[in-house]
Short mmCIF file of C-alpha atoms and ligand atoms in Angstrom, two decimals:
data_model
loop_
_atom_site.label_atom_id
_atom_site.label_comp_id
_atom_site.label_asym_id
_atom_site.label_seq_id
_atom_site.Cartn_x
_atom_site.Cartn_y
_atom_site.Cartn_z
CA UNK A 15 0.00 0.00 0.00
CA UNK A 16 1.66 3.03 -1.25
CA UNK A 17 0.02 5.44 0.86
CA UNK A 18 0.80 3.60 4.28
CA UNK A 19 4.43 2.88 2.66
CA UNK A 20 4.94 6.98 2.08
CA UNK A 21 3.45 7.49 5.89
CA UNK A 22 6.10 5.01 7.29
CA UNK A 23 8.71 6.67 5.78
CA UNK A 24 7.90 10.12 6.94
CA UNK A 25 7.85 8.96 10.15
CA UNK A 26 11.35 7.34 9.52
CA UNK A 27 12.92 10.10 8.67
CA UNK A 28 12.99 13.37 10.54
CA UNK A 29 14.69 16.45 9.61
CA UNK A 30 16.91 14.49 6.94
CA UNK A 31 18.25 11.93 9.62
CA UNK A 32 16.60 8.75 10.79
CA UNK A 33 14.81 8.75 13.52
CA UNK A 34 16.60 6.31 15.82
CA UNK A 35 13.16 4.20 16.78
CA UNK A 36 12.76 3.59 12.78
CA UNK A 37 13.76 0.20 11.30
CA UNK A 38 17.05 -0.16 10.04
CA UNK A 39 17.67 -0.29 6.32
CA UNK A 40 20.92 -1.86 5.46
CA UNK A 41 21.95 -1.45 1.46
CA UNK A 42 25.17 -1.76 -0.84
CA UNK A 43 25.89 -2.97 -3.93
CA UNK A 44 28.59 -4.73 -5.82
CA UNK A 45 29.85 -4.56 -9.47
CA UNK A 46 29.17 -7.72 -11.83
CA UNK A 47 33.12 -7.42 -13.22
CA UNK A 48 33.53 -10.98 -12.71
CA UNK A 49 33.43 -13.63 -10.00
CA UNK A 50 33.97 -12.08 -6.63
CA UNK A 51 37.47 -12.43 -5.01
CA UNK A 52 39.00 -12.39 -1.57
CA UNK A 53 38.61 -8.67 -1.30
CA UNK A 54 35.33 -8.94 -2.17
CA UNK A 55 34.27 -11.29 -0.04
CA UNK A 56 36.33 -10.12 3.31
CA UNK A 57 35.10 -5.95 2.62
CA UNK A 58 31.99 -6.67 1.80
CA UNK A 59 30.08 -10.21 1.23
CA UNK A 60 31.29 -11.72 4.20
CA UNK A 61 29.60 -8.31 5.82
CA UNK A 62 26.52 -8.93 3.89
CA UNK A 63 25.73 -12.21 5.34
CA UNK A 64 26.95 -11.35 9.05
CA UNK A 65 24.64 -8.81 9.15
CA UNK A 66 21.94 -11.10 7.49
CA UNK A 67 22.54 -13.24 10.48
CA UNK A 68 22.26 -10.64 13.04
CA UNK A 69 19.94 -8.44 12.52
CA UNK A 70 16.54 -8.62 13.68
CA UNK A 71 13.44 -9.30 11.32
CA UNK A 72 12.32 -5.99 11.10
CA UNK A 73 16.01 -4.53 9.50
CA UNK A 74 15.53 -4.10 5.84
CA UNK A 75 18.58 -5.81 3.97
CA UNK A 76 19.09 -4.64 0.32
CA UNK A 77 21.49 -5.84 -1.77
CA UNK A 78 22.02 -5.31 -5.83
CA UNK A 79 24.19 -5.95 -8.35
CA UNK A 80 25.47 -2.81 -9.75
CA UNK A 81 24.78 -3.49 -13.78
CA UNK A 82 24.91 0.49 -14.29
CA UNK A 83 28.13 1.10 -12.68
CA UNK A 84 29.72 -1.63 -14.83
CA UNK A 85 29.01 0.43 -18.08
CA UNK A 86 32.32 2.68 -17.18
CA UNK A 87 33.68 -0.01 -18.31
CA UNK A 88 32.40 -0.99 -21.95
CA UNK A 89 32.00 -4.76 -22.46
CA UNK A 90 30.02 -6.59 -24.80
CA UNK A 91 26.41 -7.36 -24.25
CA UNK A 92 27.01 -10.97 -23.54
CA UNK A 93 29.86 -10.71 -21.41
CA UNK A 94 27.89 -8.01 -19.12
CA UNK A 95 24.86 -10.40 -19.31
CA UNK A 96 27.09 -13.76 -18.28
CA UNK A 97 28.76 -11.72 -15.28
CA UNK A 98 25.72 -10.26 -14.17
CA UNK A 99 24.39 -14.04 -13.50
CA UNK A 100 27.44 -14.97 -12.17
CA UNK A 101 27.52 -12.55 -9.58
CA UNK A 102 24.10 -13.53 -8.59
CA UNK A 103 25.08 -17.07 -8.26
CA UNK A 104 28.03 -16.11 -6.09
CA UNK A 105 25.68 -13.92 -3.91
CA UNK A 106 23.37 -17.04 -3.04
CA UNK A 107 26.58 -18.99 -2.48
CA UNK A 108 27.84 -17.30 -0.05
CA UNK A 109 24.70 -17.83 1.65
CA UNK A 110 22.71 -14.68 1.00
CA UNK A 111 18.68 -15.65 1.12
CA UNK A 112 15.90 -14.24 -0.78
CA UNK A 113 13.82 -14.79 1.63
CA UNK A 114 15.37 -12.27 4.18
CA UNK A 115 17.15 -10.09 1.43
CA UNK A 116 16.06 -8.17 -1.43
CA UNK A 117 19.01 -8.59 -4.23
CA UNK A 118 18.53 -7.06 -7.80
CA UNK A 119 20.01 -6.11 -10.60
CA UNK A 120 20.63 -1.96 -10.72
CA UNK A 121 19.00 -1.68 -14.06
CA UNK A 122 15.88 -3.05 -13.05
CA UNK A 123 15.11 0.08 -10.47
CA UNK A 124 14.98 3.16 -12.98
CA UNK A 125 15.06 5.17 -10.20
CA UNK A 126 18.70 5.30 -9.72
CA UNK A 127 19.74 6.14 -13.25
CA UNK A 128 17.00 8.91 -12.26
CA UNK A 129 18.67 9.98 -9.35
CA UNK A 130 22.06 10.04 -10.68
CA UNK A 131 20.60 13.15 -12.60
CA UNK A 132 19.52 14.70 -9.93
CA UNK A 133 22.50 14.36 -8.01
CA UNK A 134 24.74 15.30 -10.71
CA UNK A 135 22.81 18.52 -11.09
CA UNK A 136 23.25 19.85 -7.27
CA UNK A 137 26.96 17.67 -6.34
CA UNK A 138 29.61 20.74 -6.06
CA UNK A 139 32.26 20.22 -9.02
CA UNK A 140 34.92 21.49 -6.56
CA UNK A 141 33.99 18.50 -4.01
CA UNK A 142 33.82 15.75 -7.35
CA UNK A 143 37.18 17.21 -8.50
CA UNK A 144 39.20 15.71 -5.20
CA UNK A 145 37.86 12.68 -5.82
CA UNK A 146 39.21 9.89 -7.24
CA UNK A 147 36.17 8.28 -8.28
CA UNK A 148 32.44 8.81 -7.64
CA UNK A 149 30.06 6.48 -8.65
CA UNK A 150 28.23 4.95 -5.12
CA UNK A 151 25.77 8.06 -4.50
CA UNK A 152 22.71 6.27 -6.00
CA UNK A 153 21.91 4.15 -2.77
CA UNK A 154 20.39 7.02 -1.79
CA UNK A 155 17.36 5.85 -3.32
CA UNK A 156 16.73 3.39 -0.80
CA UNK A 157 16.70 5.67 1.93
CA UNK A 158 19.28 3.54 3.44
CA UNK A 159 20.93 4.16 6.84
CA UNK A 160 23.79 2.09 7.23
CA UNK A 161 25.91 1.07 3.76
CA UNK A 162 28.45 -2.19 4.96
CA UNK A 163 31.22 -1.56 2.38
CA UNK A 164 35.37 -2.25 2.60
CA UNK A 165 37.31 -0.18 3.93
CA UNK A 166 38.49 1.34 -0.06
CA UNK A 167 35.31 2.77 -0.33
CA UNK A 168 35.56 5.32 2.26
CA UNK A 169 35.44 8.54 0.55
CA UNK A 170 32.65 6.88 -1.92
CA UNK A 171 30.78 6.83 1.11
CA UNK A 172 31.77 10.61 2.75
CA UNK A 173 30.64 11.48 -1.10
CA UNK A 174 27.16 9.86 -0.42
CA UNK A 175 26.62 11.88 2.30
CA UNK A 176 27.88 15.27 1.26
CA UNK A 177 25.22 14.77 -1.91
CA UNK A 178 22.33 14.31 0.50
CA UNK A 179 23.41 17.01 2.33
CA UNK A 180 23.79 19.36 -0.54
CA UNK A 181 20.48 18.21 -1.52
CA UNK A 182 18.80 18.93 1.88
CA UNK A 183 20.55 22.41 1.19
CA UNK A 184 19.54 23.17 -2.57
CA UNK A 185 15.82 21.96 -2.66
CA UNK A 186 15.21 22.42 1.40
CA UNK A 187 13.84 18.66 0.75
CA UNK A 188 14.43 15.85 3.63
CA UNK A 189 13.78 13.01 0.90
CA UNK A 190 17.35 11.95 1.05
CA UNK A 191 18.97 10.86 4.06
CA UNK A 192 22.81 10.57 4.73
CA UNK A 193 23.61 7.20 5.69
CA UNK A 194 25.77 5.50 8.57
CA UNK A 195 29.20 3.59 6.70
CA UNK A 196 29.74 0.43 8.05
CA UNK A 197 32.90 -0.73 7.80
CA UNK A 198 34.06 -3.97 7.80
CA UNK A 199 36.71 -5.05 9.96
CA UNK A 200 39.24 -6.73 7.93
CA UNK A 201 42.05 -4.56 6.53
CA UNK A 202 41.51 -4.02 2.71
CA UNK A 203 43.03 -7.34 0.74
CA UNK A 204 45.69 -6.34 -0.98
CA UNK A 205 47.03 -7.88 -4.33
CA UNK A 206 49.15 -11.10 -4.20
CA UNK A 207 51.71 -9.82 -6.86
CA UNK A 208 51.79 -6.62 -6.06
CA UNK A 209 50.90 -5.75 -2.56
CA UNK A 210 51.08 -2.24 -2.09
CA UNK A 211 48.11 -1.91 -4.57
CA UNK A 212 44.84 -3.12 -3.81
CA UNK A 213 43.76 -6.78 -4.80
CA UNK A 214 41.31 -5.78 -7.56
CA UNK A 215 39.21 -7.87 -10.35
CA UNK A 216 40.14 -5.00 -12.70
CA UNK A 217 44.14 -6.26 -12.51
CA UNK A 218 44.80 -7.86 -15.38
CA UNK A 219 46.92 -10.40 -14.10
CA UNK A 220 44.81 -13.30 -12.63
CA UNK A 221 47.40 -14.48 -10.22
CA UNK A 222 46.71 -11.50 -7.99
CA UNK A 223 43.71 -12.55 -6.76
CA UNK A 224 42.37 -15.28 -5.00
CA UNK A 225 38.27 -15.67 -6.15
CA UNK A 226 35.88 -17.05 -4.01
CA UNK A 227 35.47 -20.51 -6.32
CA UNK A 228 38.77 -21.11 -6.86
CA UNK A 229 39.75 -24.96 -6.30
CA UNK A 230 41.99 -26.20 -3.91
CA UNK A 231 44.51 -26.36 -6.31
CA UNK A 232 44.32 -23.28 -7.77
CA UNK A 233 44.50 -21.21 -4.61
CA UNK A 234 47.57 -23.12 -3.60
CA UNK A 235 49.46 -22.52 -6.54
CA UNK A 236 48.25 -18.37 -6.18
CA UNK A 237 49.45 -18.63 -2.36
CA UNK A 238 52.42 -20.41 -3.36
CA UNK A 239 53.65 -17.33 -6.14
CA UNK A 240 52.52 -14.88 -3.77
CA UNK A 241 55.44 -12.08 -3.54
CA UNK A 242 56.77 -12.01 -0.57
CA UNK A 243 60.62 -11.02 0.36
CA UNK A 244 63.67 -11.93 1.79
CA UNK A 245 64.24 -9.52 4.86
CA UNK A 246 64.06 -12.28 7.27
CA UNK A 247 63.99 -16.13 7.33
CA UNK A 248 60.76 -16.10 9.82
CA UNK A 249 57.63 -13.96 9.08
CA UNK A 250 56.77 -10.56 10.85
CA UNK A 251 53.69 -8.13 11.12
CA UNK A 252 55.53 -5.04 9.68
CA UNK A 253 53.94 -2.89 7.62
CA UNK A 254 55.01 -0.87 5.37
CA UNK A 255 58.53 -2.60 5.61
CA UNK A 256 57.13 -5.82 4.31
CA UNK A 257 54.07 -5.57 2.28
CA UNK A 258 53.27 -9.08 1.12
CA UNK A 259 54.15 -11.00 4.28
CA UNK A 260 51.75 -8.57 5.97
CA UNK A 261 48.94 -9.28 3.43
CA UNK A 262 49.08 -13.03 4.13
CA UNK A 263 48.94 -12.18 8.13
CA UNK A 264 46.14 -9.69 7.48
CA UNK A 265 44.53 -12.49 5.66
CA UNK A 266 45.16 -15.49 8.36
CA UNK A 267 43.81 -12.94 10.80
CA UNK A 268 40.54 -12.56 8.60
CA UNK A 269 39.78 -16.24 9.31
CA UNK A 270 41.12 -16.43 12.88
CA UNK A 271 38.86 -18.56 15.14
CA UNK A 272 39.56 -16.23 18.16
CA UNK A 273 39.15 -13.52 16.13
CA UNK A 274 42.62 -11.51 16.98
CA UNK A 275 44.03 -8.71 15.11
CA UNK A 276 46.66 -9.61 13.09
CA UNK A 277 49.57 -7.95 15.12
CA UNK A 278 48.33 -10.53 17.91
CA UNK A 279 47.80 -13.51 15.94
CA UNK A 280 51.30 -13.21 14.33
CA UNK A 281 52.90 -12.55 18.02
CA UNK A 282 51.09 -15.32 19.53
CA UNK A 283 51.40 -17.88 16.46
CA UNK A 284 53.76 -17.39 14.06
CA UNK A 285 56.79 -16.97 16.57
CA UNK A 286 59.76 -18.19 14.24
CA UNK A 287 57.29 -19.68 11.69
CA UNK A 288 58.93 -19.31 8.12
CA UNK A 289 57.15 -17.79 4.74
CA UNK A 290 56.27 -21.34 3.42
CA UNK A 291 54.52 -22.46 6.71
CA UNK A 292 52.80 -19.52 6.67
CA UNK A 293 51.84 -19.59 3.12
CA UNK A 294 50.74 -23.57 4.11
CA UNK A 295 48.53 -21.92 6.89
CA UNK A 296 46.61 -19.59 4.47
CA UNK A 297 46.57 -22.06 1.99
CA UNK A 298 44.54 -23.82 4.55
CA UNK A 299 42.40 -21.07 5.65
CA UNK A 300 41.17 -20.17 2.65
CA UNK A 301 40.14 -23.54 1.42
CA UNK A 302 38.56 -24.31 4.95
CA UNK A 303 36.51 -21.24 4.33
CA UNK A 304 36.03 -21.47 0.15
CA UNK A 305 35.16 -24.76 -0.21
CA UNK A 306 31.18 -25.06 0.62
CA UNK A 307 30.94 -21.42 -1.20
CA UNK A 308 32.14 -22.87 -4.43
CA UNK A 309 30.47 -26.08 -4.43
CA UNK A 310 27.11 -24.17 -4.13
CA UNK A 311 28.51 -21.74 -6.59
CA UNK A 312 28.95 -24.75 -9.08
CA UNK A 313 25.99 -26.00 -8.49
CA UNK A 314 24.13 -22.94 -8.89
CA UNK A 315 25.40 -21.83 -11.99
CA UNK A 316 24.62 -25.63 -13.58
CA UNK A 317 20.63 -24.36 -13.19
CA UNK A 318 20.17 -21.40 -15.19
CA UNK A 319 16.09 -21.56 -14.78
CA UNK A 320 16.80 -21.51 -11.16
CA UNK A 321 18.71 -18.23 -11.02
CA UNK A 322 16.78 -16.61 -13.68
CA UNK A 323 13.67 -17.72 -11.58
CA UNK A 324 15.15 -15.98 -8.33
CA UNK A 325 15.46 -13.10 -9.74
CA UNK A 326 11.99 -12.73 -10.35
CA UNK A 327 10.85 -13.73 -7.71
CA UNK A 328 12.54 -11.30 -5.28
CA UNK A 329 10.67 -10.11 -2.10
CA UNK A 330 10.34 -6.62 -1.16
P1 ATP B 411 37.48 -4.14 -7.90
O1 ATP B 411 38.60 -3.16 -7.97
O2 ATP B 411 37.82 -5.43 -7.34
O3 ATP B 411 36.65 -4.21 -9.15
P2 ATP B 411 35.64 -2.54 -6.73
O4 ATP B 411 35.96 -1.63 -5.60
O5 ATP B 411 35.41 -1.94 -8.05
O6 ATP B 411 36.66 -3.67 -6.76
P3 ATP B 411 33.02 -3.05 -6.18
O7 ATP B 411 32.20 -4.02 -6.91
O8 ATP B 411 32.86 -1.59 -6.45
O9 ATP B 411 34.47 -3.46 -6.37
O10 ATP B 411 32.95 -3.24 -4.64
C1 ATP B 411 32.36 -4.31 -4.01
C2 ATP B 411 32.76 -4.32 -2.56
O11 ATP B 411 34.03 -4.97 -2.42
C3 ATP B 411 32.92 -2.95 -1.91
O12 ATP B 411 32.27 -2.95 -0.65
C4 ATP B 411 34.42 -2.80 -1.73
O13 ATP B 411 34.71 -2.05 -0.57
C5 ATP B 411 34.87 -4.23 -1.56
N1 ATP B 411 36.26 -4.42 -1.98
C6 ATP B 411 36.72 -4.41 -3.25
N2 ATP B 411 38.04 -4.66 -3.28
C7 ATP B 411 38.44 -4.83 -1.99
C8 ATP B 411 39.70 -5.13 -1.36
N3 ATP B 411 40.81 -5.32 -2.06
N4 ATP B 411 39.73 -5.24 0.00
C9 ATP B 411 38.59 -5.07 0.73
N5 ATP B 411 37.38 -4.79 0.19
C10 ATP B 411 37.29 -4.67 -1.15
#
């Protein structure tokens, strides 16, 4: 009922913030530029179904696959189409439910190419011109007011706000609301050849990532080549003195029972351990947390109908 929908949301919002007895509503998005990897998965999908876990009925969890974004980078129409199901096959594997989320495709809600207009029409040029990139503004449509994303999209996220704030400004208008960023707590992944840059599914070399269906094998070999160095025999926490080492900590950490920061976990556990032990360890790790995700993934992606059939049958 539209109405009684518009009446809720007044009452949500208040003065352009949220009032803090509304529901929650918890949204982010994700590019389809090819199978998730490890960065993905520890910044943001790993997020995405914590918080599915956690938070009570009434938070409203809203997830999509960001089909416009990917058109800064032109493709053809097949290859967008393939990695658009992909994507959606890797969010169910990872264990994100229809039933408690609503996932979609970008393209499907017109309303964000629409607001990207608007936005672009009030966003201060001098404020776009520090940035690096801006592309994430569009969740404002959803009203949401907490956006889980890794810790790289930071200043997306400060951009967010300052557009619903300039809108508030411009139009005196509370229909957009600045939302909370939720960070997640691992460090950002970085890339396995090159470690001071971030591990990225734009890099063209495929060895620098680890993707959330890669076999046992695979991610062995990946671990195996990882760059490391050769200051010392035994490993050590020390960024930025050694970049790659640190990664593969950062990334132990990530799946560490007891949960310790890295710093900790390599004080406590890798006293004298050497680069191939602890290249064994994540090795381990990662399969020990991969494994179920890609079986589902593999058997997801052998039923077409099925995924084609979720998507249509998304709940509000
Ligand atoms: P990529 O460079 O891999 O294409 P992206 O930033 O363009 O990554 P998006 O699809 O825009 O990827 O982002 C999806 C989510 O993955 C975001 O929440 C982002 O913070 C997170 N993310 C991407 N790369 C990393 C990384 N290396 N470490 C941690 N989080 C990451």
């Amino acid at each position: 009922d539209l109405e009684e929908y518009l009446a809720q949301e007044r009452r949500r919002i208040a003065g352009g913030r949220v009032s803090a007895d509304g529901p929650k509503v918890i949204c982010s998005g994700i590019q389809p530029t090819g199978v998730p990897h490890l960065g993905n998965y520890l910044g943001a999908l790993r997020e995405w179904k914590r918080l599915q876990d956690t938070e009570p009925p009434e938070t409203k969890l809203i997830f999509f696959i960001a089909d416009l974004h990917a058109l800064t980078v032109p493709r053809p129409r097949e290859e967008l189409s393939e990695a658009r199901m992909q994507l959606l096959a890797a969010l169910l594997a990872v264990g994100l439910r229809p039933d408690r989320c609503t996932i979609f495709f970008q393209s499907s809600v017109p309303a964000h190419a629409e607001l990207q207009w608007i936005l672009s029409c009030t966003a201060s040029t001098g404020y776009l011109s520090r940035m690096t990139q801006w592309k994430a503004a569009d969740i404002l449509v959803h009203r949401a007011t907490h956006v889980p994303v890794g810790e790289d999209q930071r200043q997306h996220l400060e951009f967010t706000r300052e557009c619903a704030t300039n809108f508030r400004h411009t139009y005196g208008s509370d229909a957009l609301v600045a939302p909370e960023t939720l960070i997640a707590p691992s460090p950002r992944v970085m890339s396995l050849t090159n470690p001071t840059a971030k591990m990225s599914k734009s890099d063209p070399s495929p060895k620098s990532r680890i993707l959330i269906i890669d076999s046992e094998a695979t991610i062995q070999q990946k671990i195996r080549q990882a760059l490391t160095d050769s200051l010392s025999d035994s490993v050590s926490y020390d960024r930025p003195a050694r970049p790659g080492v640190s990664n593969l900590i950062d990334i132990l950490a990530a799946f560490d029972p007891r949960g310790r920061d890295p710093a900790q976990l390599a004080r406590e556990d890798l006293d004298g351990v050497k680069i191939p032990e602890l290249k064994r360890r994540v090795t381990e790790a990662l399969v020990a947390e991969l494994g179920g995700i890609r079986d589902r993934y593999l058997d997801l992606s052998a039923r077409p109908a099925y995924l084609a059939d979720s998507r249509r049958s998304v709940p509000r």
